[in-house]
mmCIF file with all atom_site columns, C-alpha atoms in Angstrom:
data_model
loop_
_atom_site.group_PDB
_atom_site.id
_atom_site.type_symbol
_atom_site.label_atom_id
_atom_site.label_alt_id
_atom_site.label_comp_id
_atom_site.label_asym_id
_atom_site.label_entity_id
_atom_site.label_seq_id
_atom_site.pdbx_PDB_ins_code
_atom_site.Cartn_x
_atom_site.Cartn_y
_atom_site.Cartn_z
_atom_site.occupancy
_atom_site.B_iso_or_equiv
_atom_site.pdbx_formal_charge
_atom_site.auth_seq_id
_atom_site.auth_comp_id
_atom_site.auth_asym_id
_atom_site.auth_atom_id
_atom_site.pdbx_PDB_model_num
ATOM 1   C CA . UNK A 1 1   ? -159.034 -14.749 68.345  1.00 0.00 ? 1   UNK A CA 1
ATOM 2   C CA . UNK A 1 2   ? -160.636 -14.900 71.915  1.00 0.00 ? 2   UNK A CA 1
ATOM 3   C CA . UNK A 1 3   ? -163.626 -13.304 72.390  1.00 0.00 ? 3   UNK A CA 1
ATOM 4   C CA . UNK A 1 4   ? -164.132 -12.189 76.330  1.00 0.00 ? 4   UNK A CA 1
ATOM 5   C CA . UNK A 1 5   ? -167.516 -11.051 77.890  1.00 0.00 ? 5   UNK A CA 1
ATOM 6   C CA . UNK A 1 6   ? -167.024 -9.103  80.953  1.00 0.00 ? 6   UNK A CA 1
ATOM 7   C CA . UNK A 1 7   ? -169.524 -9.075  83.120  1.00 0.00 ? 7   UNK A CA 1
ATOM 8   C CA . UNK A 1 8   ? -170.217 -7.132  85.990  1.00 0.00 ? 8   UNK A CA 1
ATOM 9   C CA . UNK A 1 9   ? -171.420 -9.286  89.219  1.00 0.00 ? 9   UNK A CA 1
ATOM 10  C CA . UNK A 1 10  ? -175.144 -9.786  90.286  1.00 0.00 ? 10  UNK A CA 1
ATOM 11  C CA . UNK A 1 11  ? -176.099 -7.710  92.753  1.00 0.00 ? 11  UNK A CA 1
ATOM 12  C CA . UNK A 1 12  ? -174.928 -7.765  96.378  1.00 0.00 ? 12  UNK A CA 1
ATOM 13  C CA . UNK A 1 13  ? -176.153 -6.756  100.066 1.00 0.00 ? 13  UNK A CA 1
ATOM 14  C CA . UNK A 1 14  ? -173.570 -3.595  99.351  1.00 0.00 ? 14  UNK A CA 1
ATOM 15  C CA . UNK A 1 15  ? -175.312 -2.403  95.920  1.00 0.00 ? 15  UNK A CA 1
ATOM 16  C CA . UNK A 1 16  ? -178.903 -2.846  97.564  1.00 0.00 ? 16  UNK A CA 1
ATOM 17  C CA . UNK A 1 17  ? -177.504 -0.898  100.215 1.00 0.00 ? 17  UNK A CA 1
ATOM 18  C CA . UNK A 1 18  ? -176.124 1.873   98.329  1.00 0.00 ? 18  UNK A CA 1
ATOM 19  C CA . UNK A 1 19  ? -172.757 1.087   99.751  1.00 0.00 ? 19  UNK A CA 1
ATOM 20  C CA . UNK A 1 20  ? -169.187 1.092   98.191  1.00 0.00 ? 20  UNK A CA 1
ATOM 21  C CA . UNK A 1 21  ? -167.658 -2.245  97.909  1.00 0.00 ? 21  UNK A CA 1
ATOM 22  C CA . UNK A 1 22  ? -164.097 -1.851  96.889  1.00 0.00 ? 22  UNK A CA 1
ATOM 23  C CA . UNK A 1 23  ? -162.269 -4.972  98.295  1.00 0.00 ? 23  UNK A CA 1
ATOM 24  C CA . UNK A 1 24  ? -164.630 -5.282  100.712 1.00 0.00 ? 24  UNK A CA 1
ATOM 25  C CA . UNK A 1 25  ? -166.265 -8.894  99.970  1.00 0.00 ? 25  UNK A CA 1
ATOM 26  C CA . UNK A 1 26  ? -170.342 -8.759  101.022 1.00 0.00 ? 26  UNK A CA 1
ATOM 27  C CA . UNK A 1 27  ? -172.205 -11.672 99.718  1.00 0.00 ? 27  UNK A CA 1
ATOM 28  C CA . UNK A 1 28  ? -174.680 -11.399 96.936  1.00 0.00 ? 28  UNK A CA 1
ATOM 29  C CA . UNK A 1 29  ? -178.255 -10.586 98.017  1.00 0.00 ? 29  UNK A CA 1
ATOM 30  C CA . UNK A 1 30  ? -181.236 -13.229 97.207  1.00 0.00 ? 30  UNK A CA 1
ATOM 31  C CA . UNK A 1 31  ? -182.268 -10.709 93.876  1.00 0.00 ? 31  UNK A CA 1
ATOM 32  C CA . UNK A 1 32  ? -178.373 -10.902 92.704  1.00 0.00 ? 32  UNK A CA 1
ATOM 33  C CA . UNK A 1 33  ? -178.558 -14.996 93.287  1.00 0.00 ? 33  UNK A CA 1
ATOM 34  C CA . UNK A 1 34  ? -181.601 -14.893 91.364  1.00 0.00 ? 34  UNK A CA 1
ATOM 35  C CA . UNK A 1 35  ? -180.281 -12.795 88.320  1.00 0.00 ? 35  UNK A CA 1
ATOM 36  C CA . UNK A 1 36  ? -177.088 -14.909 87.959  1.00 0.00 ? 36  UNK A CA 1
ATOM 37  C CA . UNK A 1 37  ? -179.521 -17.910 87.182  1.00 0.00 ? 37  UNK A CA 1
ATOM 38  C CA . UNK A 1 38  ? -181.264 -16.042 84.552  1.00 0.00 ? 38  UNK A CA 1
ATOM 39  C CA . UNK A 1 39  ? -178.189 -14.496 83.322  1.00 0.00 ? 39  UNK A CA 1
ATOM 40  C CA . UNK A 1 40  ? -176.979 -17.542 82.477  1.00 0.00 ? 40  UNK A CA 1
ATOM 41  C CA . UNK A 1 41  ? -180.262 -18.528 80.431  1.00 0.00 ? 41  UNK A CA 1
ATOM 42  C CA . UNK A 1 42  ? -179.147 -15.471 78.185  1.00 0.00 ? 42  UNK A CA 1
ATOM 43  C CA . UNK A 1 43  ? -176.213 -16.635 77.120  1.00 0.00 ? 43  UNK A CA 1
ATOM 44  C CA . UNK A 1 44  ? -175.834 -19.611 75.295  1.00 0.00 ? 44  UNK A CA 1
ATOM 45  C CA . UNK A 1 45  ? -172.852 -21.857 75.091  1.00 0.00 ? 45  UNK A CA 1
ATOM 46  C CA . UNK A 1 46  ? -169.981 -20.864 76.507  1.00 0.00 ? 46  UNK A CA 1
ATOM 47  C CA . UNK A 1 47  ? -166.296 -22.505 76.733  1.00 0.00 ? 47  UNK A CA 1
ATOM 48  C CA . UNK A 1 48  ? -164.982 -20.928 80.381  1.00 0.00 ? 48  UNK A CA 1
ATOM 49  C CA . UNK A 1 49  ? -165.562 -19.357 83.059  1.00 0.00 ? 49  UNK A CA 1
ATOM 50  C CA . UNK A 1 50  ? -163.017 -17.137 84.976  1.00 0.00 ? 50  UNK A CA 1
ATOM 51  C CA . UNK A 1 51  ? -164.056 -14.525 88.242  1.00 0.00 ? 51  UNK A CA 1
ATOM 52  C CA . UNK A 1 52  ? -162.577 -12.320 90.292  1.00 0.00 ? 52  UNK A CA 1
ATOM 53  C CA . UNK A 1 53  ? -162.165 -14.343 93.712  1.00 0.00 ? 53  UNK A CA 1
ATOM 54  C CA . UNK A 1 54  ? -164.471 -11.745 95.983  1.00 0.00 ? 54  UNK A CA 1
ATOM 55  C CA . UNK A 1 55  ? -167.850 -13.904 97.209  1.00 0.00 ? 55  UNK A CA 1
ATOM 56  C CA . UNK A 1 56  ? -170.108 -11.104 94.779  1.00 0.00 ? 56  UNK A CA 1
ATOM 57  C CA . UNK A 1 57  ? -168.604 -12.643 91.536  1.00 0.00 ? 57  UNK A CA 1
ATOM 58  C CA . UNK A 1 58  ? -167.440 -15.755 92.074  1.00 0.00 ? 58  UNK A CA 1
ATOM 59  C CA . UNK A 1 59  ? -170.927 -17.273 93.185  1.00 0.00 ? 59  UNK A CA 1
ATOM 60  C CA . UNK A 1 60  ? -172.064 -14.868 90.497  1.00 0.00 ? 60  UNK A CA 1
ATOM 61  C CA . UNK A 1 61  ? -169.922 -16.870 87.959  1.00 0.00 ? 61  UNK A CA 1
ATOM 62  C CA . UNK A 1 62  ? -170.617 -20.335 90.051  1.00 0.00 ? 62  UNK A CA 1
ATOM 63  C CA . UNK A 1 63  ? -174.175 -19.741 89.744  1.00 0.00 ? 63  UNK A CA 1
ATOM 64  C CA . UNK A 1 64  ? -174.282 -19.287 85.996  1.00 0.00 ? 64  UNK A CA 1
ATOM 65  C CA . UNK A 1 65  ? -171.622 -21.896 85.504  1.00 0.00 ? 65  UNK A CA 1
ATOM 66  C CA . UNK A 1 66  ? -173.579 -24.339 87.662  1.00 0.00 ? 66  UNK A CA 1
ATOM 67  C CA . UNK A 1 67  ? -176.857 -23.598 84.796  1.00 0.00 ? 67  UNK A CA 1
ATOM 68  C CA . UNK A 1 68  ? -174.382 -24.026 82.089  1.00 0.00 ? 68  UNK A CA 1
ATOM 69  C CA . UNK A 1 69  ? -172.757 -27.309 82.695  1.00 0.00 ? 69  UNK A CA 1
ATOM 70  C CA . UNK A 1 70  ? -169.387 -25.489 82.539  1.00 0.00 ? 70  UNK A CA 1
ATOM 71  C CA . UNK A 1 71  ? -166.743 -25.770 85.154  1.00 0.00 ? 71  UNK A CA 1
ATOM 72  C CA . UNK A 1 72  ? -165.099 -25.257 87.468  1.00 0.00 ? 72  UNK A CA 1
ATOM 73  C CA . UNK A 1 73  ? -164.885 -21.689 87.777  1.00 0.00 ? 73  UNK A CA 1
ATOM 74  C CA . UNK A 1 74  ? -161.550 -20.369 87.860  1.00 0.00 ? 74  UNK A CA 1
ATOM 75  C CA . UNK A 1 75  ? -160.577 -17.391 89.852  1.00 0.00 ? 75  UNK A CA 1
ATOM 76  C CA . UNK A 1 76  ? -158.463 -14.674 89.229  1.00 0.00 ? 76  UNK A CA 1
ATOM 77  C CA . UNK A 1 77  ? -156.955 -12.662 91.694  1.00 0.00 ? 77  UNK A CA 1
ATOM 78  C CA . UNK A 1 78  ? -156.098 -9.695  89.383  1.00 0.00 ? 78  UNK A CA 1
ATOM 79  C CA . UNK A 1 79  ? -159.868 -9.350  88.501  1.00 0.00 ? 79  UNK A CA 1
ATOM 80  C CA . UNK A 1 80  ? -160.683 -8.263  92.212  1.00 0.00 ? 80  UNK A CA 1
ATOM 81  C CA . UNK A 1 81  ? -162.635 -4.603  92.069  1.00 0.00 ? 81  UNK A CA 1
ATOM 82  C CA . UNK A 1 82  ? -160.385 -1.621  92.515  1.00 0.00 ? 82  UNK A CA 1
ATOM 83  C CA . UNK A 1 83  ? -159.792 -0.982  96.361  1.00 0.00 ? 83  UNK A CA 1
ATOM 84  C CA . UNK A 1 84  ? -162.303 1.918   97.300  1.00 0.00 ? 84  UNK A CA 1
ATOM 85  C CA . UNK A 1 85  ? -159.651 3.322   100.077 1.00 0.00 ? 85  UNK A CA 1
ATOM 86  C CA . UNK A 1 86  ? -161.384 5.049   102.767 1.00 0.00 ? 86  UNK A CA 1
ATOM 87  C CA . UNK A 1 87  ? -164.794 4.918   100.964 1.00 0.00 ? 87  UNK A CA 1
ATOM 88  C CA . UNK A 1 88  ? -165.288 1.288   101.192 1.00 0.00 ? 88  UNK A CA 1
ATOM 89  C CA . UNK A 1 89  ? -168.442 0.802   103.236 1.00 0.00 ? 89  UNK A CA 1
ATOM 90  C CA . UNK A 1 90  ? -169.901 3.794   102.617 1.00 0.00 ? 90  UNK A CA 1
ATOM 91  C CA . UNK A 1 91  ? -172.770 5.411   101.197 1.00 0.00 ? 91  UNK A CA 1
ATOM 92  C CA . UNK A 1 92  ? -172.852 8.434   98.624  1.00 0.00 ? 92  UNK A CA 1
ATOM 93  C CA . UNK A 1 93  ? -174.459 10.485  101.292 1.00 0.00 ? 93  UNK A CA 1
ATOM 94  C CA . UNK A 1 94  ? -172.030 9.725   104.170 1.00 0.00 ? 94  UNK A CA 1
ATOM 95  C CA . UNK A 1 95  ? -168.882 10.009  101.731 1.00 0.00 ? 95  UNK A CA 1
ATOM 96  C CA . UNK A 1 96  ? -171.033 13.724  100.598 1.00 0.00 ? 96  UNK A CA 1
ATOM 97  C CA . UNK A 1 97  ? -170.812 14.204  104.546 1.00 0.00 ? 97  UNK A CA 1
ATOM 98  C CA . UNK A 1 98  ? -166.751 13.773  105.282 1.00 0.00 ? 98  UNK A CA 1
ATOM 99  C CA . UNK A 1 99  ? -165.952 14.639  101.395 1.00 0.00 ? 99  UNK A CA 1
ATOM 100 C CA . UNK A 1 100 ? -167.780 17.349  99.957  1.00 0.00 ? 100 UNK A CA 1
ATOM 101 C CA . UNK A 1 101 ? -167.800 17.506  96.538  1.00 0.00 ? 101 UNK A CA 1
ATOM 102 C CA . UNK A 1 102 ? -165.161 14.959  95.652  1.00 0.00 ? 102 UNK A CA 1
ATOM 103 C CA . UNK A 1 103 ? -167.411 12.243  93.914  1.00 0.00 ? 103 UNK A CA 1
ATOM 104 C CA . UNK A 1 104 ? -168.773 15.249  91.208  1.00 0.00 ? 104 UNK A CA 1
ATOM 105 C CA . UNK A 1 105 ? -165.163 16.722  91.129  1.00 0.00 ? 105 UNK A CA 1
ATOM 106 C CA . UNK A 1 106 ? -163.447 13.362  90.460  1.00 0.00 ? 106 UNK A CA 1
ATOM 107 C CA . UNK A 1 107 ? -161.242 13.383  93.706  1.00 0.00 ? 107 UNK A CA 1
ATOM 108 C CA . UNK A 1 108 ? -160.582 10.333  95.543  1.00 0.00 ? 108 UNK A CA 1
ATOM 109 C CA . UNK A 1 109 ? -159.416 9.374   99.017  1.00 0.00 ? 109 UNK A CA 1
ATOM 110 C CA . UNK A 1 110 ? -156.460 7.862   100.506 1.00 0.00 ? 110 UNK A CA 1
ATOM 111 C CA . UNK A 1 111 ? -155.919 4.234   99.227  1.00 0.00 ? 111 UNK A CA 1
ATOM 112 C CA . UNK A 1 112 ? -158.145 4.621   96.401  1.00 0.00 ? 112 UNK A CA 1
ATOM 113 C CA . UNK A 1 113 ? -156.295 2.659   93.449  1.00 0.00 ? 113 UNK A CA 1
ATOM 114 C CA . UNK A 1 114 ? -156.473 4.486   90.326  1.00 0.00 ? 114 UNK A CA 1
ATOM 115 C CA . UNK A 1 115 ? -156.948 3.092   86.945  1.00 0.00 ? 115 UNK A CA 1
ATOM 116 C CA . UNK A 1 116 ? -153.091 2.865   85.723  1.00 0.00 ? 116 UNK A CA 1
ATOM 117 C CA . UNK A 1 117 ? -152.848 -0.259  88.141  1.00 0.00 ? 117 UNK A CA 1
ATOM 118 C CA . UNK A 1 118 ? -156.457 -1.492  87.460  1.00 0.00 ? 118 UNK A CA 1
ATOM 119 C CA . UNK A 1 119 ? -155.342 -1.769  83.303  1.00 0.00 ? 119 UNK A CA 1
ATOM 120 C CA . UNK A 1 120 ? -152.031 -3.253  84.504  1.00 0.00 ? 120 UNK A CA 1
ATOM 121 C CA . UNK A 1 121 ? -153.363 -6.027  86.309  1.00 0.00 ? 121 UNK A CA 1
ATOM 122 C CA . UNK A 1 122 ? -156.480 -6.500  84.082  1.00 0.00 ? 122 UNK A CA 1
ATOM 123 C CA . UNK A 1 123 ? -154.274 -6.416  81.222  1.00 0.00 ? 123 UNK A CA 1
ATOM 124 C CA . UNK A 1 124 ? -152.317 -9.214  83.166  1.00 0.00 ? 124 UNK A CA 1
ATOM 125 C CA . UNK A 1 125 ? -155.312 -10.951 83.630  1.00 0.00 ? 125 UNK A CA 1
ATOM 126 C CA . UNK A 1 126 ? -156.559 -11.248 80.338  1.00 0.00 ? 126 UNK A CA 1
ATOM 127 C CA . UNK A 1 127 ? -153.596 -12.226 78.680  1.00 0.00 ? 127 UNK A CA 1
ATOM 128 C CA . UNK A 1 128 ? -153.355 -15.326 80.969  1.00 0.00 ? 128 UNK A CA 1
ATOM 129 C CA . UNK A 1 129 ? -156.828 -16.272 80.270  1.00 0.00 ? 129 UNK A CA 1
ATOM 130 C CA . UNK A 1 130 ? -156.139 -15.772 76.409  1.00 0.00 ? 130 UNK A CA 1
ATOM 131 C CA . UNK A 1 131 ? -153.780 -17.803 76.666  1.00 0.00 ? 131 UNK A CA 1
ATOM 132 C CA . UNK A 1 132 ? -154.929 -20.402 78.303  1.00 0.00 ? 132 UNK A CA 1
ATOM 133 C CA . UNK A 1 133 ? -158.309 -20.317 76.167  1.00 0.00 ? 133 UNK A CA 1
ATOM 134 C CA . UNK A 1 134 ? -157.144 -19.522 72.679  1.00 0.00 ? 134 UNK A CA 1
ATOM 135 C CA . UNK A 1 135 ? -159.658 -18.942 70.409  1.00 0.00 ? 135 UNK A CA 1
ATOM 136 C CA . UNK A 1 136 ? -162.707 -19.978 72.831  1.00 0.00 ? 136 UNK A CA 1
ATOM 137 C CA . UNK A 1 137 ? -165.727 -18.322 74.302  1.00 0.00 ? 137 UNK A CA 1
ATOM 138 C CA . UNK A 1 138 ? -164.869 -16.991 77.707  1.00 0.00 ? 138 UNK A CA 1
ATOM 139 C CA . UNK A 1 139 ? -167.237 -15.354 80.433  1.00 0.00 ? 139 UNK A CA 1
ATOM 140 C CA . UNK A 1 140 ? -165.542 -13.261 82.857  1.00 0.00 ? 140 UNK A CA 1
ATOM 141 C CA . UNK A 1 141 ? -167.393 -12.321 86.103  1.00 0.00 ? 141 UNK A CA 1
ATOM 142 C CA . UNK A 1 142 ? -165.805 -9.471  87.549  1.00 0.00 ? 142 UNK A CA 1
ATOM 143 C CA . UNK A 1 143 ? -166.862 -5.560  88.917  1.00 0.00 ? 143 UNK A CA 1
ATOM 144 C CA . UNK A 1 144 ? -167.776 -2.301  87.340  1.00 0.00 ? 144 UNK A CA 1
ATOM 145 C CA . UNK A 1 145 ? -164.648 -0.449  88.313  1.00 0.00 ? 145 UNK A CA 1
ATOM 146 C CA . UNK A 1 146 ? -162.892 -3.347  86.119  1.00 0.00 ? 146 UNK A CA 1
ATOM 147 C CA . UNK A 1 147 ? -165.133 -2.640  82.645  1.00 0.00 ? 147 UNK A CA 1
ATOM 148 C CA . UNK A 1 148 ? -165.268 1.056   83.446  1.00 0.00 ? 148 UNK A CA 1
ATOM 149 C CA . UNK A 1 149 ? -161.249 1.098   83.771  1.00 0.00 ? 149 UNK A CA 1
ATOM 150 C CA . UNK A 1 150 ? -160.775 -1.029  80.510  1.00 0.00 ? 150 UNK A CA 1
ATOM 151 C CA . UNK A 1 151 ? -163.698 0.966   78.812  1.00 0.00 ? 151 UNK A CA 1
ATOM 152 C CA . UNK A 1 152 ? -162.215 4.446   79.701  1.00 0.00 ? 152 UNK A CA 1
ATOM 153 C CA . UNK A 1 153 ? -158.687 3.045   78.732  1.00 0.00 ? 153 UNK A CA 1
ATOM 154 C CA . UNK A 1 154 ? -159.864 2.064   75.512  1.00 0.00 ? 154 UNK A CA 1
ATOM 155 C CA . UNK A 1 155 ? -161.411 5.774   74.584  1.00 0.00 ? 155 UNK A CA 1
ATOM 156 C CA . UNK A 1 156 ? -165.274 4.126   75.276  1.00 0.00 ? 156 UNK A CA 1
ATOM 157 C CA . UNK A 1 157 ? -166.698 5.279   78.510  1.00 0.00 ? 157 UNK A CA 1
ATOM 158 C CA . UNK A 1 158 ? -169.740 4.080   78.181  1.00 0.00 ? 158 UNK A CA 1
ATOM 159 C CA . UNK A 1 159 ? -171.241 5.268   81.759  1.00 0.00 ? 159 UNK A CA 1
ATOM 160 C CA . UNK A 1 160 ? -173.093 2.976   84.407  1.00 0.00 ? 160 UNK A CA 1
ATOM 161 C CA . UNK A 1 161 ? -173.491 -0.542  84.291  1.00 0.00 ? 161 UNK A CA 1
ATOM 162 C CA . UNK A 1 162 ? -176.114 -2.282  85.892  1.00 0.00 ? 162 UNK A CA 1
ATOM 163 C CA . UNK A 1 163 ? -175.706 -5.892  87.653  1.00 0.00 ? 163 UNK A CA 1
ATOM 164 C CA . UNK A 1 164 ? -175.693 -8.212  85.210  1.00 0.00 ? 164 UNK A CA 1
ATOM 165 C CA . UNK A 1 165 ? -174.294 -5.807  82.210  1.00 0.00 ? 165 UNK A CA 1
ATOM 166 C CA . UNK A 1 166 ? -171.599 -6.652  79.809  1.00 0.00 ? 166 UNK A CA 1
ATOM 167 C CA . UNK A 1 167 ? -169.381 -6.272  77.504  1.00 0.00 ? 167 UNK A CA 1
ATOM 168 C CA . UNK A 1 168 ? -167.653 -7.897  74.572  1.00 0.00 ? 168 UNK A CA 1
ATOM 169 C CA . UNK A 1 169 ? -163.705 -7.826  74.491  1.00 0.00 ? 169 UNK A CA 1
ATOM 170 C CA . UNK A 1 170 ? -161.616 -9.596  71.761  1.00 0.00 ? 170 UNK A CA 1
ATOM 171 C CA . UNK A 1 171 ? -158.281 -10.426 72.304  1.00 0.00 ? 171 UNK A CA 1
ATOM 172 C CA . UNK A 1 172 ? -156.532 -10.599 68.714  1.00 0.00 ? 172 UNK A CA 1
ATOM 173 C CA . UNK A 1 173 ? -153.414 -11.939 70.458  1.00 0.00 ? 173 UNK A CA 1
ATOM 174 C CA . UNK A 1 174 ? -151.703 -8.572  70.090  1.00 0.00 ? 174 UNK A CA 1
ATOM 175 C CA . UNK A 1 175 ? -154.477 -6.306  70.836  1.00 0.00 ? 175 UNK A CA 1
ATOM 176 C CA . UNK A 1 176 ? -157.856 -6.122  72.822  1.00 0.00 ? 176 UNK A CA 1
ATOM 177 C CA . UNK A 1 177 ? -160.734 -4.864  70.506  1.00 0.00 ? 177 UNK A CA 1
ATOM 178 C CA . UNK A 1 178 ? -164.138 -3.775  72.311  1.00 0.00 ? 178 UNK A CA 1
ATOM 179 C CA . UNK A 1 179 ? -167.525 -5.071  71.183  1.00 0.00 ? 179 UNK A CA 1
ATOM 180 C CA . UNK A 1 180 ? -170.468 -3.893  72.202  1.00 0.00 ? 180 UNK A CA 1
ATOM 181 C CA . UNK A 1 181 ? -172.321 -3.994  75.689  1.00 0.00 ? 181 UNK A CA 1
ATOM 182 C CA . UNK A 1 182 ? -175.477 -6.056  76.453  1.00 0.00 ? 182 UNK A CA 1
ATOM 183 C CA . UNK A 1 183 ? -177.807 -6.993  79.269  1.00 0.00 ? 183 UNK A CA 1
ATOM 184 C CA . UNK A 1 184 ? -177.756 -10.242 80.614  1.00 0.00 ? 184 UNK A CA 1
ATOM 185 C CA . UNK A 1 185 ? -180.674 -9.084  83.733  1.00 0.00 ? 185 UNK A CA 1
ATOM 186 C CA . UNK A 1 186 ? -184.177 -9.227  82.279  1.00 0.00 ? 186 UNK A CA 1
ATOM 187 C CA . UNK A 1 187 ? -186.211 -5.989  82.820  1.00 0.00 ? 187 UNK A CA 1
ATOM 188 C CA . UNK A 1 188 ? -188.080 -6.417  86.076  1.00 0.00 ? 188 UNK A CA 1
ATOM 189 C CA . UNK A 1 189 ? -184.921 -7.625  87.737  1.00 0.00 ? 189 UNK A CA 1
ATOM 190 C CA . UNK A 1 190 ? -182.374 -4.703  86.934  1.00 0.00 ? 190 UNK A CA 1
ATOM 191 C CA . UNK A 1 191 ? -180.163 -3.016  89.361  1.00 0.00 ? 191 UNK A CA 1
ATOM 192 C CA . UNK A 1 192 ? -178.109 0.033   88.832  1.00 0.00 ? 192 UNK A CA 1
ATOM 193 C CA . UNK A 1 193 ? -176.365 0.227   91.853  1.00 0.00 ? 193 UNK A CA 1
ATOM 194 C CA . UNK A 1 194 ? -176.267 4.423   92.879  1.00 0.00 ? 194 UNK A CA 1
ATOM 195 C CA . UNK A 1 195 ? -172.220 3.922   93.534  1.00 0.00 ? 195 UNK A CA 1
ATOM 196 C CA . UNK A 1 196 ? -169.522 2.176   91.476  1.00 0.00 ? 196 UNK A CA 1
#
């Protein structure tokens, strides 16, 4: 048994902008820096650390490793966020401007990558890392179009995650089970960015 904790990335320029991030790769802002260092406070011992390779969650995951004494990070290209198509960039109100209605009726633009190939490549993803960390503790610092895919795949859809929010995954070898979400951002620094 493996047990995974997902965790979405601290916050970045994009989220405090209100801006959808896709592949696009903005750094993290000074507020998402600081949460990764108290994120890691929250969590105890740990045996790995594994990230998608985009700037927002690897430093994420370098930050926290660098507080753990656990390292290096290793990155993993199949953990990169879902590619936002022509939406990457841009806000809720300009996508509300050129798209009306398509965020509240579920419709997404050309290039948008749909969660059949998110699960394939997560699923790809977390067999490696099961395999190369049997039975350890892993942290996983990736986006929240990555847990909402897995979640939704997995008949949980739990709803928004903030910066900093997580959740369990056990990998029986077989099978992944889900465990239960947590917050690893203390109160007065929490971020629900307004886009995924």
């Amino acid at each position: 048994m493996t047990r995974m904790l997902l965790v979405r990335h601290g916050q970045s320029e994009w989220n405090a902008q209100g801006r959808w991030q896709g592949r696009a790769d903005p750094p993290l802002s000074e507020l998402g820096r600081r949460q990764a260092r108290h994120a890691a406070a929250r969590l105890g011992r740990v045996d790995a650390i594994v990230a998608s390779p985009l700037r927002r969650a690897f430093d994420t995951a370098r930050i926290m490793a660098e507080q753990l004494g656990v390292g290096p990070v290793i990155p993993d290209a199949d953990l990169v966020e879902r590619d936002a198509g022509e939406w990457s960039g841009l806000t809720r109100a300009e996508i509300e401007a050129r798209w009306p209605g398509w965020i509240e009726a579920g419709r997404r633009p050309e290039g948008y990558e749909h969660d059949d190939s998110v699960i394939e490549r997560v699923t790809r993803a977390l067999e490696r890392i099961e395999r190369r960390h049997r039975g350890a503790d892993v942290v996983i610092v990736c986006h929240g179009g990555i847990i909402y895919a897995l979640e939704g795949y997995h008949g949980d859809p739990a709803g928004r995650i903030p910066n900093l929010g997580a959740r369990w995954v056990t990998h029986h070898g077989g099978h992944l089970e889900l465990g239960d979400r947590l917050l690893l951002a203390s109160e007065d620094e929490l971020t629900v960015p307004s886009v995924l």
